[in-house]
CSV table of C-alpha atoms in Angstrom, one decimal:
chain,number,residue,atom,x,y,z
A,1,MET,CA,-20.3,-13.9,-3.6
A,2,GLN,CA,-23.3,-12.1,-1.9
A,3,ASP,CA,-25.0,-15.5,-1.5
A,4,ASN,CA,-22.2,-16.5,0.9
A,5,MET,CA,-22.6,-13.5,3.1
A,6,PRO,CA,-24.2,-13.7,6.6
A,7,GLN,CA,-27.7,-12.3,6.7
A,8,THR,CA,-27.4,-9.3,8.9
A,9,PRO,CA,-29.9,-6.4,9.1
A,10,PRO,CA,-28.9,-3.0,7.6
A,11,LEU,CA,-26.8,-0.7,9.6
A,12,THR,CA,-29.1,1.8,11.1
A,13,GLY,CA,-28.0,4.9,12.9
A,14,GLN,CA,-24.5,5.0,11.3
A,15,LEU,CA,-25.5,7.8,9.0
A,16,ASN,CA,-28.6,9.9,9.1
A,17,CYS,CA,-29.4,9.5,5.4
A,18,SER,CA,-32.7,11.3,5.6
A,19,GLY,CA,-30.9,14.4,6.9
A,20,TYR,CA,-29.0,14.9,3.6
A,21,ASN,CA,-32.0,16.6,2.1
A,22,LYS,CA,-32.0,19.3,4.6
A,23,ASN,CA,-30.3,22.6,3.8
A,24,LEU,CA,-27.7,22.4,6.6
A,25,TYR,CA,-24.7,22.9,4.5
A,26,GLN,CA,-22.4,25.9,4.5
A,27,THR,CA,-20.4,26.9,1.5
A,28,LYS,CA,-16.7,27.4,2.1
A,29,GLU,CA,-15.6,30.6,0.4
A,30,GLU,CA,-12.0,29.9,-0.2
A,31,GLY,CA,-10.8,27.3,-2.7
A,32,TYR,CA,-12.7,25.9,-5.7
A,33,PRO,CA,-16.5,26.7,-5.6
A,34,GLY,CA,-19.0,23.9,-5.4
A,35,LEU,CA,-17.8,22.2,-2.1
A,36,PHE,CA,-20.2,22.3,0.8
A,37,TYR,CA,-19.2,22.0,4.5
A,38,HIS,CA,-21.1,21.5,7.8
A,39,ASP,CA,-19.3,22.1,11.1
A,40,ASN,CA,-16.1,22.4,9.0
A,41,ASN,CA,-16.5,18.9,7.6
A,42,LEU,CA,-16.8,18.4,3.8
A,43,VAL,CA,-20.2,16.8,3.3
A,44,SER,CA,-20.9,17.2,-0.5
A,45,GLY,CA,-19.8,18.7,-3.7
A,46,SER,CA,-20.0,18.6,-7.4
A,47,LEU,CA,-17.8,15.9,-9.0
A,48,GLU,CA,-15.7,18.6,-10.8
A,49,ALA,CA,-15.2,20.5,-7.5
A,50,LEU,CA,-14.1,17.3,-5.7
A,51,ILE,CA,-11.5,16.6,-8.4
A,52,HIS,CA,-10.2,20.1,-8.2
A,53,HIS,CA,-9.9,19.6,-4.5
A,54,LEU,CA,-7.7,16.6,-5.1
A,55,VAL,CA,-5.1,18.4,-7.2
A,56,PRO,CA,-2.3,20.3,-5.3
A,57,THR,CA,-1.6,24.0,-5.9
A,58,VAL,CA,1.4,26.2,-5.0
A,59,ASP,CA,-0.3,27.0,-1.6
A,60,TYR,CA,-2.3,23.8,-1.0
A,61,TYR,CA,-1.9,20.1,-0.6
A,62,PRO,CA,-5.0,17.9,0.0
A,63,ASP,CA,-5.3,16.1,3.3
A,64,ARG,CA,-4.2,12.4,3.0
A,65,THR,CA,-7.6,11.3,4.4
A,66,TYR,CA,-9.3,13.2,1.6
A,67,ILE,CA,-7.0,11.7,-1.0
A,68,PHE,CA,-7.8,8.2,0.1
A,69,THR,CA,-11.5,8.8,0.5
A,70,PHE,CA,-11.9,10.4,-3.0
A,71,LEU,CA,-9.7,7.9,-4.8
A,72,LEU,CA,-11.7,5.1,-3.1
A,73,SER,CA,-15.1,6.5,-3.8
A,74,SER,CA,-14.5,8.1,-7.2
A,75,ARG,CA,-14.7,4.8,-9.1
A,76,LEU,CA,-18.5,4.8,-8.3
A,77,PHE,CA,-18.7,7.6,-10.8
A,78,MET,CA,-15.9,7.2,-13.3
A,79,HIS,CA,-13.1,4.8,-14.4
A,80,PRO,CA,-9.8,5.5,-12.7
A,81,TYR,CA,-8.3,6.3,-16.2
A,82,GLU,CA,-10.9,9.0,-16.7
A,83,LEU,CA,-9.9,10.5,-13.3
A,84,MET,CA,-6.2,10.2,-14.1
A,85,SER,CA,-6.8,12.1,-17.4
A,86,LYS,CA,-8.6,14.9,-15.5
A,87,VAL,CA,-5.8,15.1,-12.9
A,88,CYS,CA,-3.1,15.2,-15.6
A,89,HIS,CA,-4.9,18.0,-17.3
A,90,LEU,CA,-5.3,20.0,-14.1
A,91,CYS,CA,-1.7,19.4,-13.1
A,92,MET,CA,-0.5,20.7,-16.5
A,93,GLU,CA,-2.6,23.8,-16.0
A,94,GLN,CA,-1.0,24.3,-12.6
A,95,GLN,CA,2.5,23.7,-14.0
A,96,ARG,CA,2.1,26.1,-17.0
A,97,LEU,CA,4.9,24.0,-18.5
A,98,GLY,CA,6.8,25.8,-21.3
A,99,ASP,CA,6.4,29.2,-19.7
A,100,PRO,CA,9.9,30.5,-19.0
A,101,GLN,CA,8.5,32.8,-16.3
A,102,ALA,CA,7.1,29.9,-14.3
A,103,ASP,CA,10.3,28.4,-12.9
A,104,LYS,CA,9.5,29.3,-9.3
A,105,ARG,CA,6.0,28.1,-9.6
A,106,VAL,CA,7.1,24.8,-11.2
A,107,ARG,CA,9.7,24.3,-8.4
A,108,LYS,CA,7.0,24.6,-5.8
A,109,ILE,CA,4.3,22.6,-7.4
A,110,THR,CA,6.2,19.7,-8.9
A,111,PRO,CA,7.1,17.9,-5.6
A,112,LYS,CA,3.4,18.2,-4.5
A,113,ILE,CA,2.1,16.6,-7.7
A,114,LEU,CA,4.7,13.8,-7.4
A,115,GLN,CA,3.7,13.2,-3.8
A,116,LEU,CA,0.0,12.9,-4.9
A,117,LEU,CA,1.0,10.4,-7.6
A,118,THR,CA,3.1,8.5,-5.1
A,119,GLU,CA,0.2,8.2,-2.7
A,120,TRP,CA,-2.0,7.0,-5.5
A,121,THR,CA,0.4,4.3,-6.7
A,122,GLU,CA,1.1,3.1,-3.2
A,123,THR,CA,-2.5,2.9,-2.0
A,124,PHE,CA,-4.2,1.8,-5.2
A,125,PRO,CA,-1.5,0.1,-7.2
A,126,TYR,CA,-3.9,-2.2,-9.0
A,127,ASP,CA,-5.3,0.8,-10.9
A,128,PHE,CA,-2.1,0.8,-12.8
A,129,ARG,CA,-2.5,-2.7,-14.2
A,130,ASP,CA,-4.5,-0.8,-16.8
A,131,GLU,CA,-1.9,0.1,-19.6
A,132,ARG,CA,-3.6,3.4,-20.2
A,133,MET,CA,-3.2,4.3,-16.5
A,134,MET,CA,0.5,3.4,-16.5
A,135,ARG,CA,1.1,5.3,-19.8
A,136,SER,CA,-0.6,8.4,-18.4
A,137,LEU,CA,1.4,8.2,-15.2
A,138,LYS,CA,4.7,7.9,-17.1
A,139,GLU,CA,3.8,10.8,-19.4
A,140,LEU,CA,2.9,13.1,-16.6
A,141,THR,CA,6.0,12.2,-14.5
A,142,HIS,CA,8.2,12.7,-17.6
A,143,ARG,CA,6.7,16.1,-18.2
A,144,LEU,CA,7.1,17.1,-14.6
A,145,ALA,CA,10.8,16.0,-14.7
A,146,SER,CA,11.5,17.9,-17.9
A,147,GLY,CA,9.6,21.1,-16.9
A,148,GLU,CA,12.7,23.0,-15.8
A,149,GLU,CA,16.4,22.8,-16.0
A,150,VAL,CA,17.0,23.6,-12.4
A,151,SER,CA,17.6,20.4,-10.3
A,152,LEU,CA,16.6,18.4,-13.3
A,153,HIS,CA,18.6,15.3,-12.3
A,154,SER,CA,17.0,15.1,-8.9
A,155,LYS,CA,13.5,15.7,-10.2
A,156,LYS,CA,13.9,12.9,-12.8
A,157,LYS,CA,15.1,10.6,-10.1
A,158,GLU,CA,12.1,11.5,-7.9
A,159,ALA,CA,9.6,11.2,-10.8
A,160,SER,CA,11.0,7.8,-12.0
A,161,GLY,CA,10.6,6.5,-8.5
A,162,VAL,CA,6.8,6.9,-8.8
A,163,THR,CA,6.6,4.4,-11.7
A,164,ASP,CA,9.8,2.3,-11.8
A,165,GLN,CA,10.3,1.1,-8.2
A,166,GLY,CA,7.6,0.2,-5.7
A,167,LEU,CA,4.7,0.2,-8.2
A,168,ILE,CA,6.3,-2.2,-10.6
A,169,ARG,CA,7.4,-4.4,-7.7
A,170,ARG,CA,3.9,-4.5,-6.3
A,171,LEU,CA,2.3,-5.4,-9.6
A,172,THR,CA,4.9,-8.1,-10.2
A,173,VAL,CA,4.2,-9.7,-6.8
A,174,GLN,CA,0.5,-9.5,-7.5
A,175,SER,CA,0.9,-11.4,-10.7
A,176,GLN,CA,3.0,-14.0,-9.0
A,177,TYR,CA,0.4,-14.4,-6.3
A,178,GLU,CA,-2.4,-14.9,-8.9
A,179,GLU,CA,-0.3,-17.5,-10.7
A,180,ALA,CA,0.3,-19.3,-7.4
A,181,LEU,CA,-3.4,-19.3,-6.6
A,182,VAL,CA,-4.1,-20.9,-10.0
A,183,LYS,CA,-1.6,-23.7,-9.3
A,184,ILE,CA,-3.0,-24.3,-5.7
A,185,ASN,CA,-6.6,-24.5,-7.0
A,186,ALA,CA,-5.5,-26.9,-9.8
A,187,THR,CA,-3.7,-29.1,-7.3
A,188,ALA,CA,-6.8,-29.2,-5.0
A,189,ALA,CA,-9.0,-30.1,-8.0
A,190,GLU,CA,-6.6,-32.9,-9.0
A,191,ARG,CA,-6.5,-34.4,-5.5
A,192,LEU,CA,-10.3,-34.3,-5.2
A,193,ALA,CA,-10.6,-36.0,-8.6
A,194,ALA,CA,-8.2,-38.7,-7.6
A,195,LEU,CA,-10.2,-39.4,-4.4
A,196,LYS,CA,-13.4,-39.6,-6.4
A,197,SER,CA,-11.8,-42.1,-8.8
A,198,LYS,CA,-10.8,-44.3,-5.9
A,199,PRO,CA,-13.5,-43.8,-3.2
A,200,GLN,CA,-12.3,-46.9,-1.4
A,201,ALA,CA,-9.1,-45.0,-0.6
A,202,SER,CA,-10.7,-43.3,2.3
A,203,ILE,CA,-7.5,-44.2,4.2
A,204,GLN,CA,-6.0,-41.1,2.7
A,205,ARG,CA,-4.1,-38.8,5.1
A,206,ASP,CA,-6.2,-36.5,7.2
A,207,MET,CA,-5.5,-33.4,9.2
A,208,LEU,CA,-4.6,-35.2,12.4
A,209,SER,CA,-2.0,-37.4,10.6
A,210,ILE,CA,-0.4,-34.2,9.3
A,211,CYS,CA,-0.4,-32.3,12.6
A,212,SER,CA,-2.1,-33.1,15.9
A,213,ASP,CA,-1.3,-29.7,17.6
A,214,PRO,CA,-4.3,-27.3,17.4
A,215,PHE,CA,-2.1,-24.3,18.1
A,216,THR,CA,0.2,-25.0,15.2
A,217,VAL,CA,-2.7,-25.5,12.8
A,218,ALA,CA,-4.3,-22.2,14.0
A,219,GLN,CA,-1.0,-20.5,13.3
A,220,GLN,CA,-0.8,-21.9,9.8
A,221,LEU,CA,-4.4,-20.8,9.1
A,222,THR,CA,-3.4,-17.3,10.3
A,223,HIS,CA,-0.5,-17.4,7.7
A,224,ILE,CA,-3.0,-18.1,4.9
A,225,GLU,CA,-5.5,-15.5,6.1
A,226,LEU,CA,-2.9,-12.7,6.4
A,227,GLU,CA,-1.3,-13.5,3.1
A,228,ARG,CA,-4.7,-13.4,1.2
A,229,LEU,CA,-5.8,-10.3,3.1
A,230,SER,CA,-2.6,-8.5,2.1
A,231,TYR,CA,-3.5,-8.8,-1.6
A,232,ILE,CA,-6.9,-7.3,-1.4
A,233,GLY,CA,-6.9,-3.7,-2.7
A,234,PRO,CA,-9.1,-1.2,-0.9
A,235,GLU,CA,-10.9,-0.3,-4.1
A,236,GLU,CA,-12.2,-3.9,-4.3
A,237,PHE,CA,-14.7,-3.2,-1.5
A,238,VAL,CA,-16.3,-0.5,-3.7
A,239,GLN,CA,-16.0,-2.2,-7.1
A,240,ALA,CA,-17.7,-5.4,-5.9
A,241,PHE,CA,-20.9,-3.5,-5.5
A,242,VAL,CA,-20.7,-0.8,-8.2
A,243,GLN,CA,-24.0,-0.6,-10.1
A,244,LYS,CA,-24.9,2.4,-12.3
A,245,ASP,CA,-24.6,6.1,-12.0
A,246,PRO,CA,-28.1,7.4,-12.7
A,247,LEU,CA,-26.7,10.8,-13.9
A,248,ASP,CA,-24.3,9.2,-16.4
A,249,ASN,CA,-26.9,8.5,-19.1
A,250,ASP,CA,-27.6,5.1,-17.5
A,251,LYS,CA,-24.2,3.9,-18.5
A,252,SER,CA,-22.5,1.2,-16.4
A,253,CYS,CA,-19.9,2.6,-14.1
A,254,TYR,CA,-16.5,1.1,-13.5
A,255,SER,CA,-17.6,-2.4,-12.6
A,256,ASP,CA,-15.2,-4.9,-14.0
A,257,ARG,CA,-15.7,-7.8,-11.6
A,258,LYS,CA,-12.1,-9.0,-12.3
A,259,LYS,CA,-11.1,-5.9,-10.3
A,260,ALA,CA,-12.5,-7.6,-7.2
A,261,SER,CA,-10.8,-10.9,-7.8
A,262,ASN,CA,-8.7,-10.9,-4.7
A,263,LEU,CA,-11.7,-10.2,-2.5
A,264,GLU,CA,-13.6,-13.0,-4.2
A,265,ALA,CA,-10.7,-15.4,-3.8
A,266,TYR,CA,-10.6,-14.6,-0.1
A,267,VAL,CA,-14.4,-15.4,0.3
A,268,GLU,CA,-13.7,-18.7,-1.6
A,269,TRP,CA,-11.0,-19.5,0.9
A,270,PHE,CA,-13.5,-19.2,3.7
A,271,ASN,CA,-15.9,-21.6,1.9
A,272,ARG,CA,-13.1,-24.0,1.3
A,273,LEU,CA,-12.0,-24.1,4.9
A,274,SER,CA,-15.6,-24.7,6.0
A,275,TYR,CA,-16.1,-27.6,3.6
A,276,LEU,CA,-12.6,-29.0,4.5
A,277,VAL,CA,-13.5,-29.1,8.2
A,278,ALA,CA,-16.8,-30.8,7.4
A,279,THR,CA,-15.0,-33.3,5.1
A,280,GLU,CA,-12.4,-34.1,7.8
A,281,ILE,CA,-15.3,-34.9,10.2
A,282,CYS,CA,-17.5,-36.9,7.9
A,283,MET,CA,-14.7,-38.9,6.3
A,284,PRO,CA,-13.5,-41.2,9.1
A,285,VAL,CA,-15.3,-44.6,9.4
A,286,LYS,CA,-15.1,-45.0,13.1
A,287,LYS,CA,-17.3,-42.9,15.4
A,288,LYS,CA,-14.4,-42.5,18.0
A,289,HIS,CA,-12.2,-41.0,15.3
A,290,ARG,CA,-14.9,-38.6,14.1
A,291,ALA,CA,-15.3,-37.4,17.7
A,292,ARG,CA,-11.6,-36.8,18.0
A,293,VAL,CA,-11.6,-34.8,14.8
A,294,ILE,CA,-14.4,-32.6,16.1
A,295,GLU,CA,-12.7,-31.9,19.4
A,296,PHE,CA,-9.5,-31.2,17.5
A,297,PHE,CA,-11.1,-28.5,15.4
A,298,ILE,CA,-12.8,-27.0,18.4
A,299,ASP,CA,-9.4,-26.5,19.9
A,300,VAL,CA,-8.1,-25.1,16.6
A,301,ALA,CA,-11.1,-22.6,16.6
A,302,ARG,CA,-10.4,-21.6,20.2
A,303,GLU,CA,-6.7,-20.9,19.4
A,304,CYS,CA,-7.9,-18.8,16.3
A,305,PHE,CA,-10.0,-16.8,18.7
A,306,ASN,CA,-7.1,-16.2,21.0
A,307,ILE,CA,-4.9,-15.1,18.1
A,308,GLY,CA,-7.5,-12.7,16.8
A,309,ASN,CA,-8.2,-14.8,13.6
A,310,PHE,CA,-12.0,-14.5,13.6
A,311,ASN,CA,-12.3,-15.5,9.9
A,312,SER,CA,-10.9,-19.0,10.4
A,313,LEU,CA,-12.8,-19.3,13.6
A,314,MET,CA,-16.1,-18.6,11.9
A,315,ALA,CA,-15.2,-20.9,8.9
A,316,ILE,CA,-14.5,-23.8,11.3
A,317,ILE,CA,-17.8,-23.1,13.2
A,318,SER,CA,-19.7,-23.0,9.9
A,319,GLY,CA,-18.2,-26.3,8.8
A,320,MET,CA,-19.2,-27.9,12.1
A,321,ASN,CA,-22.8,-26.6,11.8
A,322,MET,CA,-23.3,-27.9,8.3
A,323,SER,CA,-26.2,-30.4,8.2
A,324,PRO,CA,-24.1,-33.4,7.2
A,325,VAL,CA,-22.0,-32.8,10.3
A,326,SER,CA,-24.7,-31.7,12.8
A,327,ARG,CA,-26.8,-34.8,12.0
A,328,LEU,CA,-24.1,-37.1,13.4
A,329,LYS,CA,-25.8,-37.4,16.8
A,330,LYS,CA,-24.0,-40.5,17.9
A,331,THR,CA,-20.7,-38.9,17.1
A,332,TRP,CA,-21.5,-35.6,18.9
A,333,SER,CA,-22.6,-37.6,22.0
A,334,LYS,CA,-19.0,-38.6,22.4
A,335,VAL,CA,-17.8,-34.9,22.2
A,336,LYS,CA,-17.2,-32.6,25.1
A,337,THR,CA,-19.0,-29.6,23.7
A,338,ALA,CA,-18.5,-27.0,26.4
A,339,LYS,CA,-15.7,-25.2,24.6
A,340,PHE,CA,-17.7,-25.3,21.3
A,341,ASP,CA,-20.7,-23.8,23.0
A,342,ILE,CA,-18.6,-20.9,24.2
A,343,LEU,CA,-17.2,-20.2,20.7
A,344,GLU,CA,-20.7,-20.4,19.2
A,345,HIS,CA,-21.8,-17.9,21.8
A,346,GLN,CA,-19.0,-15.5,20.8
A,347,MET,CA,-20.0,-15.7,17.1
A,348,ASP,CA,-23.7,-15.7,17.7
A,349,PRO,CA,-25.4,-13.8,14.9
A,350,SER,CA,-28.2,-12.4,17.1
A,351,SER,CA,-28.4,-8.7,17.7
A,352,ASN,CA,-26.3,-8.1,14.5
A,353,PHE,CA,-23.4,-10.2,15.8
A,354,TYR,CA,-23.2,-8.1,19.0
A,355,ASN,CA,-20.8,-10.6,20.8
A,356,TYR,CA,-18.5,-10.8,17.9
A,357,ARG,CA,-18.4,-7.1,17.4
A,358,THR,CA,-17.5,-6.6,21.0
A,359,ALA,CA,-14.7,-9.2,20.7
A,360,LEU,CA,-13.5,-7.5,17.5
A,361,ARG,CA,-13.3,-4.1,19.3
A,362,GLY,CA,-11.3,-5.7,22.1
A,363,ALA,CA,-8.9,-7.2,19.5
A,364,THR,CA,-8.6,-3.9,17.7
A,365,GLN,CA,-7.8,-2.1,20.9
A,366,ARG,CA,-5.2,-4.7,21.8
A,367,SER,CA,-3.7,-4.2,18.3
A,368,ILE,CA,-3.5,-0.5,18.7
A,369,THR,CA,-1.5,-0.7,21.9
A,370,ALA,CA,0.5,-3.9,21.0
A,371,ASN,CA,4.2,-4.1,21.3
A,372,SER,CA,4.6,-7.3,19.3
A,373,SER,CA,3.3,-8.6,15.9
A,374,ARG,CA,1.6,-11.4,17.7
A,375,GLU,CA,-0.7,-9.0,19.5
A,376,LYS,CA,-1.3,-6.8,16.4
A,377,ILE,CA,-3.2,-9.6,14.6
A,378,VAL,CA,-6.8,-8.7,13.8
A,379,ILE,CA,-8.4,-10.8,11.1
A,380,PRO,CA,-12.1,-9.9,10.9
A,381,PHE,CA,-15.0,-12.2,10.0
A,382,PHE,CA,-14.7,-11.1,6.4
A,383,SER,CA,-18.2,-11.8,5.0
A,384,LEU,CA,-19.7,-9.6,7.8
A,385,LEU,CA,-17.2,-6.8,7.0
A,386,ILE,CA,-18.3,-6.9,3.3
A,387,LYS,CA,-21.9,-7.0,4.4
A,388,ASP,CA,-21.5,-3.9,6.5
A,389,ILE,CA,-19.9,-2.1,3.6
A,390,TYR,CA,-22.6,-3.3,1.2
A,391,PHE,CA,-25.4,-2.0,3.5
A,392,LEU,CA,-23.6,1.3,3.9
A,393,ASN,CA,-23.3,1.6,0.1
A,394,GLU,CA,-26.9,0.5,-0.5
A,395,GLY,CA,-28.5,2.3,2.5
A,396,CYS,CA,-27.3,5.8,1.6
A,397,ALA,CA,-27.4,7.5,-1.8
A,398,SER,CA,-24.1,8.3,-3.5
A,399,ARG,CA,-25.6,11.4,-5.0
A,400,LEU,CA,-27.9,14.0,-3.4
A,401,PRO,CA,-31.0,15.3,-5.1
A,402,ASP,CA,-29.1,18.3,-6.4
A,403,GLY,CA,-26.7,16.0,-8.2
A,404,HIS,CA,-23.8,16.6,-5.8
A,405,ILE,CA,-21.7,13.7,-4.5
A,406,ASN,CA,-22.7,12.6,-1.0
A,407,PHE,CA,-19.3,12.9,0.5
A,408,GLU,CA,-20.4,12.3,4.1
A,409,LYS,CA,-21.3,8.7,3.1
A,410,PHE,CA,-17.8,8.2,1.7
A,411,TRP,CA,-16.1,9.5,4.8
A,412,GLU,CA,-17.8,6.6,6.6
A,413,LEU,CA,-16.9,4.1,3.9
A,414,ALA,CA,-13.3,5.2,3.9
A,415,LYS,CA,-13.2,4.9,7.7
A,416,GLN,CA,-14.2,1.2,7.5
A,417,VAL,CA,-11.8,0.4,4.7
A,418,SER,CA,-9.0,2.2,6.4
A,419,GLU,CA,-9.3,0.1,9.4
A,420,PHE,CA,-9.1,-3.0,7.2
A,421,MET,CA,-6.0,-1.5,5.6
A,422,THR,CA,-4.3,-1.4,9.0
A,423,TRP,CA,-5.2,-5.0,9.8
A,424,LYS,CA,-4.0,-6.4,6.5
A,425,LYS,CA,-0.5,-4.9,6.8
A,426,VAL,CA,0.4,-7.0,9.9
A,427,GLU,CA,3.1,-9.5,9.2
A,428,CYS,CA,2.5,-13.0,10.5
A,429,PRO,CA,4.9,-13.7,13.4
A,430,PHE,CA,4.6,-17.5,13.3
A,431,GLU,CA,7.0,-19.8,11.6
A,432,LYS,CA,5.6,-21.4,8.4
A,433,ASP,CA,5.1,-25.2,8.1
A,434,ARG,CA,5.0,-26.0,4.4
A,435,LYS,CA,3.5,-29.4,4.9
A,436,ILE,CA,0.5,-28.1,6.9
A,437,LEU,CA,0.0,-25.2,4.6
A,438,GLN,CA,0.0,-27.5,1.6
A,439,TYR,CA,-2.6,-29.7,3.2
A,440,LEU,CA,-4.9,-26.9,4.2
A,441,LEU,CA,-4.8,-25.4,0.7
A,442,THR,CA,-5.0,-28.5,-1.4
A,443,ALA,CA,-6.5,-31.4,0.6
A,444,PRO,CA,-9.8,-32.7,-0.9
A,445,ALA,CA,-12.9,-30.9,0.3
A,446,PHE,CA,-16.2,-32.6,-0.5
A,447,THR,CA,-19.2,-31.0,-2.2
A,448,GLU,CA,-22.4,-30.8,-0.1
A,449,ASP,CA,-23.8,-33.9,-1.8
A,450,ALA,CA,-20.6,-35.9,-1.2
A,451,LEU,CA,-20.7,-34.7,2.5
A,452,TYR,CA,-24.3,-36.0,2.9
A,453,LEU,CA,-23.3,-39.3,1.3
A,454,ALA,CA,-20.3,-39.7,3.7
A,455,SER,CA,-22.5,-38.7,6.6
A,456,TYR,CA,-25.2,-41.3,5.8
A,457,GLU,CA,-22.5,-43.9,5.3
A,458,SER,CA,-21.1,-43.0,8.8
A,459,GLU,CA,-24.5,-42.9,10.6
A,460,GLY,CA,-27.4,-44.3,8.7
A,461,PRO,CA,-30.5,-42.4,7.7
A,462,GLU,CA,-33.0,-41.7,10.5
A,463,ASN,CA,-36.2,-41.3,8.5
A,464,ASN,CA,-37.7,-42.1,5.0
A,465,MET,CA,-36.7,-38.7,3.6
A,466,GLU,CA,-33.0,-39.3,4.5
A,467,LYS,CA,-33.3,-42.9,3.2
A,468,ASP,CA,-34.5,-41.6,-0.2
A,469,ARG,CA,-31.8,-39.0,-0.3
A,470,TRP,CA,-29.2,-41.6,0.6
A,471,LYS,CA,-30.3,-43.9,-2.2
A,472,SER,CA,-30.4,-41.0,-4.7
A,473,LEU,CA,-26.9,-39.9,-3.7
A,474,ARG,CA,-25.5,-43.4,-3.9
A,475,SER,CA,-27.0,-43.8,-7.4
A,476,THR,CA,-25.8,-40.5,-8.8
A,477,LEU,CA,-22.4,-40.0,-7.1
A,478,LEU,CA,-21.2,-43.6,-7.3
A,479,SER,CA,-22.4,-44.0,-10.9
A,480,ARG,CA,-20.2,-41.0,-11.9
A,481,VAL,CA,-17.2,-42.7,-10.3
């Protein structure tokens, strides 16, 4: 996955990592010892203290931002099941269940614990695909519900809502989505295999025969983007880069790559769209038709930019800039490239994608003040977002020299992921076109070698090196067929 990321320089100036070694921290007297603050902001603490800070008491409930930040970052140091076990233990201590004198205490603390569990299941539902997590959750909510006789019915109803309603529904929808992805990928593979077995059938349907309206295609691309974004859990941004915790006896941390499968599937979609665009351009036999396809996708990319769909925009530009496409000089000579030049300027990688980041800030501001779903759409250039988070994770230590957790780093991490969480919740306002969606998701997309072969067949080799490669590709690819 990292191979597909844009090569951007590390984010400097975001966090003063070197300053973490200075003794600028102030200990906050109240609460559990071991938390350190600077200018009233939590900057570090022992893992044990941070876990205690997560668990409610009679007089305290953690800030929602803290809950999200700690649940997001904690998986760098422990499996969510281990954290759940510690939380359950601390909750039971708070509850003093079985103590007949603790009814008032139980009545005050139970709703807070249930609220914490609700926030956990709503924000990180995929944690509970682990059977141990679900079992612990059910056991804790059951004990909370049976802890006192007063208002027992209402408490049982509230506790069961944590496990039996939204969470189960979200996990079911997730499973259905994964099954649908498998079917889509299988169909795409079958269609590509069918084309390979009958290469003379290049008269197959292309994008322009399915839909010749760039705005409609851009809308359908936005449907795909928003749907796939919606299934990415915030924890996947951390789990994709988890390495080892040096203070944990060199054991591997929570790093099951399957836990980042939705994120990886989204990166694969970007690659598919890029190769599909290149395939659509290289496939036509006639130069005039190829030029029309290029101009069509330039218009699609422009509409994606106007919508705020920067991921599809960059995928299309990437497809057009692939060598098998860019070498088609006779084709490009027939194309009006002024609009394409403007789009390339907007997504220029120089100065760490300064132009794109400026456009993204504008789209984000528009989204904040928007009155319609159409104006709320912000789909970031996803590989760059991952790259930013990767550099943030790699550029600053997760632990300080004294062994404490560098929580200042995780505030920044949570800030970036929280912004993404806002973007992914937007519902697509455009009407679905099943035929266009099916084509975009399953139409044959050539490999790089197949693209080069199609390119050489369209416009012959220009030098000896290209001639040798053409002969080699014809020999290997056509012999397989």
